[in-house]
Amino acid sequence: AGADIQRFAQGMDESPFVSLIILAGFQHGAVLPSGLSGEEKEEASMTLQRLQRGLAEGTIKPNELKSLADRFSTMEEKADANSAG
């Protein structure tokens, strides 16, 4: 049973499913209730939908999305450090 759970977890990690859920959650939890203008929200939502489509079609791999997210996180940390100093 433990090996089955491990195979399932590995499959989920390699599958776009988890990334699709995270992107949808980000759109509904961060973009839509944000202080962005309607036009900015629409643009952000369209970008997220493009990412979701790329994941679903396999043109974007989940590990590529993670790499992109890591870059944005690093950029955000640098921006926070610059604004604090």
mmCIF file with all atom_site columns, C-alpha atoms in Angstrom:
data_model
loop_
_atom_site.group_PDB
_atom_site.id
_atom_site.type_symbol
_atom_site.label_atom_id
_atom_site.label_alt_id
_atom_site.label_comp_id
_atom_site.label_asym_id
_atom_site.label_entity_id
_atom_site.label_seq_id
_atom_site.pdbx_PDB_ins_code
_atom_site.Cartn_x
_atom_site.Cartn_y
_atom_site.Cartn_z
_atom_site.occupancy
_atom_site.B_iso_or_equiv
_atom_site.pdbx_formal_charge
_atom_site.auth_seq_id
_atom_site.auth_comp_id
_atom_site.auth_asym_id
_atom_site.auth_atom_id
_atom_site.pdbx_PDB_model_num
ATOM 1  C CA . ALA A 1 1  ? 0.000   0.000  0.000   1.00 0.00 ? 1  ALA A CA 1
ATOM 2  C CA . GLY A 1 2  ? 2.874   2.386  0.795   1.00 0.00 ? 2  GLY A CA 1
ATOM 3  C CA . ALA A 1 3  ? 4.407   1.817  -2.648  1.00 0.00 ? 3  ALA A CA 1
ATOM 4  C CA . ASP A 1 4  ? 1.042   2.561  -4.265  1.00 0.00 ? 4  ASP A CA 1
ATOM 5  C CA . ILE A 1 5  ? 0.769   5.833  -2.379  1.00 0.00 ? 5  ILE A CA 1
ATOM 6  C CA . GLN A 1 6  ? 4.322   6.730  -3.359  1.00 0.00 ? 6  GLN A CA 1
ATOM 7  C CA . ARG A 1 7  ? 3.600   5.998  -7.065  1.00 0.00 ? 7  ARG A CA 1
ATOM 8  C CA . PHE A 1 8  ? 0.406   8.045  -6.841  1.00 0.00 ? 8  PHE A CA 1
ATOM 9  C CA . ALA A 1 9  ? 2.236   10.988 -5.267  1.00 0.00 ? 9  ALA A CA 1
ATOM 10 C CA . GLN A 1 10 ? 4.989   10.818 -7.885  1.00 0.00 ? 10 GLN A CA 1
ATOM 11 C CA . GLY A 1 11 ? 2.383   10.708 -10.655 1.00 0.00 ? 11 GLY A CA 1
ATOM 12 C CA . MET A 1 12 ? 0.647   13.745 -9.199  1.00 0.00 ? 12 MET A CA 1
ATOM 13 C CA . ASP A 1 13 ? 3.962   15.584 -9.049  1.00 0.00 ? 13 ASP A CA 1
ATOM 14 C CA . GLU A 1 14 ? 4.610   14.866 -12.724 1.00 0.00 ? 14 GLU A CA 1
ATOM 15 C CA . SER A 1 15 ? 1.017   15.554 -13.751 1.00 0.00 ? 15 SER A CA 1
ATOM 16 C CA . PRO A 1 16 ? -0.261  19.027 -14.635 1.00 0.00 ? 16 PRO A CA 1
ATOM 17 C CA . PHE A 1 17 ? -3.304  18.439 -12.401 1.00 0.00 ? 17 PHE A CA 1
ATOM 18 C CA . VAL A 1 18 ? -1.847  19.967 -9.234  1.00 0.00 ? 18 VAL A CA 1
ATOM 19 C CA . SER A 1 19 ? -0.455  22.949 -11.147 1.00 0.00 ? 19 SER A CA 1
ATOM 20 C CA . LEU A 1 20 ? -3.846  23.526 -12.776 1.00 0.00 ? 20 LEU A CA 1
ATOM 21 C CA . ILE A 1 21 ? -5.529  23.558 -9.362  1.00 0.00 ? 21 ILE A CA 1
ATOM 22 C CA . ILE A 1 22 ? -2.929  25.974 -7.973  1.00 0.00 ? 22 ILE A CA 1
ATOM 23 C CA . LEU A 1 23 ? -3.332  28.364 -10.924 1.00 0.00 ? 23 LEU A CA 1
ATOM 24 C CA . ALA A 1 24 ? -7.124  28.317 -10.585 1.00 0.00 ? 24 ALA A CA 1
ATOM 25 C CA . GLY A 1 25 ? -6.824  28.948 -6.858  1.00 0.00 ? 25 GLY A CA 1
ATOM 26 C CA . PHE A 1 26 ? -4.405  31.811 -7.468  1.00 0.00 ? 26 PHE A CA 1
ATOM 27 C CA . GLN A 1 27 ? -6.803  33.406 -9.934  1.00 0.00 ? 27 GLN A CA 1
ATOM 28 C CA . HIS A 1 28 ? -9.782  33.188 -7.595  1.00 0.00 ? 28 HIS A CA 1
ATOM 29 C CA . GLY A 1 29 ? -7.907  33.816 -4.355  1.00 0.00 ? 29 GLY A CA 1
ATOM 30 C CA . ALA A 1 30 ? -5.426  36.506 -5.359  1.00 0.00 ? 30 ALA A CA 1
ATOM 31 C CA . VAL A 1 31 ? -6.171  38.086 -8.744  1.00 0.00 ? 31 VAL A CA 1
ATOM 32 C CA . LEU A 1 32 ? -9.929  38.540 -8.668  1.00 0.00 ? 32 LEU A CA 1
ATOM 33 C CA . PRO A 1 33 ? -10.192 39.996 -5.121  1.00 0.00 ? 33 PRO A CA 1
ATOM 34 C CA . SER A 1 34 ? -7.080  42.175 -5.605  1.00 0.00 ? 34 SER A CA 1
ATOM 35 C CA . GLY A 1 35 ? -6.971  45.925 -5.979  1.00 0.00 ? 35 GLY A CA 1
ATOM 36 C CA . LEU A 1 36 ? -6.087  45.627 -9.670  1.00 0.00 ? 36 LEU A CA 1
ATOM 37 C CA . SER A 1 37 ? -8.204  47.503 -12.195 1.00 0.00 ? 37 SER A CA 1
ATOM 38 C CA . GLY A 1 38 ? -10.739 45.524 -14.186 1.00 0.00 ? 38 GLY A CA 1
ATOM 39 C CA . GLU A 1 39 ? -8.455  45.615 -17.214 1.00 0.00 ? 39 GLU A CA 1
ATOM 40 C CA . GLU A 1 40 ? -5.477  44.362 -15.173 1.00 0.00 ? 40 GLU A CA 1
ATOM 41 C CA . LYS A 1 41 ? -7.563  41.555 -13.676 1.00 0.00 ? 41 LYS A CA 1
ATOM 42 C CA . GLU A 1 42 ? -8.722  40.552 -17.145 1.00 0.00 ? 42 GLU A CA 1
ATOM 43 C CA . GLU A 1 43 ? -5.134  40.509 -18.421 1.00 0.00 ? 43 GLU A CA 1
ATOM 44 C CA . ALA A 1 44 ? -3.913  38.478 -15.426 1.00 0.00 ? 44 ALA A CA 1
ATOM 45 C CA . SER A 1 45 ? -6.795  36.027 -15.791 1.00 0.00 ? 45 SER A CA 1
ATOM 46 C CA . MET A 1 46 ? -6.039  35.586 -19.498 1.00 0.00 ? 46 MET A CA 1
ATOM 47 C CA . THR A 1 47 ? -2.374  34.922 -18.737 1.00 0.00 ? 47 THR A CA 1
ATOM 48 C CA . LEU A 1 48 ? -3.313  32.332 -16.113 1.00 0.00 ? 48 LEU A CA 1
ATOM 49 C CA . GLN A 1 49 ? -5.729  30.697 -18.563 1.00 0.00 ? 49 GLN A CA 1
ATOM 50 C CA . ARG A 1 50 ? -2.938  30.502 -21.150 1.00 0.00 ? 50 ARG A CA 1
ATOM 51 C CA . LEU A 1 51 ? -0.690  28.833 -18.587 1.00 0.00 ? 51 LEU A CA 1
ATOM 52 C CA . GLN A 1 52 ? -3.482  26.382 -17.722 1.00 0.00 ? 52 GLN A CA 1
ATOM 53 C CA . ARG A 1 53 ? -4.030  25.567 -21.396 1.00 0.00 ? 53 ARG A CA 1
ATOM 54 C CA . GLY A 1 54 ? -0.301  25.034 -21.940 1.00 0.00 ? 54 GLY A CA 1
ATOM 55 C CA . LEU A 1 55 ? -0.208  22.669 -18.965 1.00 0.00 ? 55 LEU A CA 1
ATOM 56 C CA . ALA A 1 56 ? -3.292  20.774 -20.117 1.00 0.00 ? 56 ALA A CA 1
ATOM 57 C CA . GLU A 1 57 ? -1.966  20.418 -23.672 1.00 0.00 ? 57 GLU A CA 1
ATOM 58 C CA . GLY A 1 58 ? 1.526   19.481 -22.499 1.00 0.00 ? 58 GLY A CA 1
ATOM 59 C CA . THR A 1 59 ? 3.298   22.434 -24.145 1.00 0.00 ? 59 THR A CA 1
ATOM 60 C CA . ILE A 1 60 ? 4.266   23.629 -20.649 1.00 0.00 ? 60 ILE A CA 1
ATOM 61 C CA . LYS A 1 61 ? 5.558   21.020 -18.219 1.00 0.00 ? 61 LYS A CA 1
ATOM 62 C CA . PRO A 1 62 ? 4.788   21.321 -14.476 1.00 0.00 ? 62 PRO A CA 1
ATOM 63 C CA . ASN A 1 63 ? 8.512   21.567 -13.684 1.00 0.00 ? 63 ASN A CA 1
ATOM 64 C CA . GLU A 1 64 ? 8.801   24.522 -16.108 1.00 0.00 ? 64 GLU A CA 1
ATOM 65 C CA . LEU A 1 65 ? 6.000   26.274 -14.274 1.00 0.00 ? 65 LEU A CA 1
ATOM 66 C CA . LYS A 1 66 ? 7.757   25.631 -10.963 1.00 0.00 ? 66 LYS A CA 1
ATOM 67 C CA . SER A 1 67 ? 10.945  27.122 -12.390 1.00 0.00 ? 67 SER A CA 1
ATOM 68 C CA . LEU A 1 68 ? 9.017   30.212 -13.479 1.00 0.00 ? 68 LEU A CA 1
ATOM 69 C CA . ALA A 1 69 ? 7.347   30.511 -10.075 1.00 0.00 ? 69 ALA A CA 1
ATOM 70 C CA . ASP A 1 70 ? 10.739  30.235 -8.372  1.00 0.00 ? 70 ASP A CA 1
ATOM 71 C CA . ARG A 1 71 ? 12.067  33.088 -10.529 1.00 0.00 ? 71 ARG A CA 1
ATOM 72 C CA . PHE A 1 72 ? 9.100   35.303 -9.666  1.00 0.00 ? 72 PHE A CA 1
ATOM 73 C CA . SER A 1 73 ? 9.521   34.490 -5.997  1.00 0.00 ? 73 SER A CA 1
ATOM 74 C CA . THR A 1 74 ? 13.187  35.477 -6.150  1.00 0.00 ? 74 THR A CA 1
ATOM 75 C CA . MET A 1 75 ? 12.318  38.708 -7.976  1.00 0.00 ? 75 MET A CA 1
ATOM 76 C CA . GLU A 1 76 ? 9.664   39.504 -5.361  1.00 0.00 ? 76 GLU A CA 1
ATOM 77 C CA . GLU A 1 77 ? 12.108  38.887 -2.498  1.00 0.00 ? 77 GLU A CA 1
ATOM 78 C CA . LYS A 1 78 ? 14.649  41.237 -4.111  1.00 0.00 ? 78 LYS A CA 1
ATOM 79 C CA . ALA A 1 79 ? 11.986  43.917 -4.609  1.00 0.00 ? 79 ALA A CA 1
ATOM 80 C CA . ASP A 1 80 ? 10.908  43.604 -0.954  1.00 0.00 ? 80 ASP A CA 1
ATOM 81 C CA . ALA A 1 81 ? 14.522  43.883 0.194   1.00 0.00 ? 81 ALA A CA 1
ATOM 82 C CA . ASN A 1 82 ? 15.088  46.970 -1.962  1.00 0.00 ? 82 ASN A CA 1
ATOM 83 C CA . SER A 1 83 ? 11.939  48.693 -0.720  1.00 0.00 ? 83 SER A CA 1
ATOM 84 C CA . ALA A 1 84 ? 12.829  47.945 2.921   1.00 0.00 ? 84 ALA A CA 1
ATOM 85 C CA . GLY A 1 85 ? 16.386  49.245 2.629   1.00 0.00 ? 85 GLY A CA 1
#
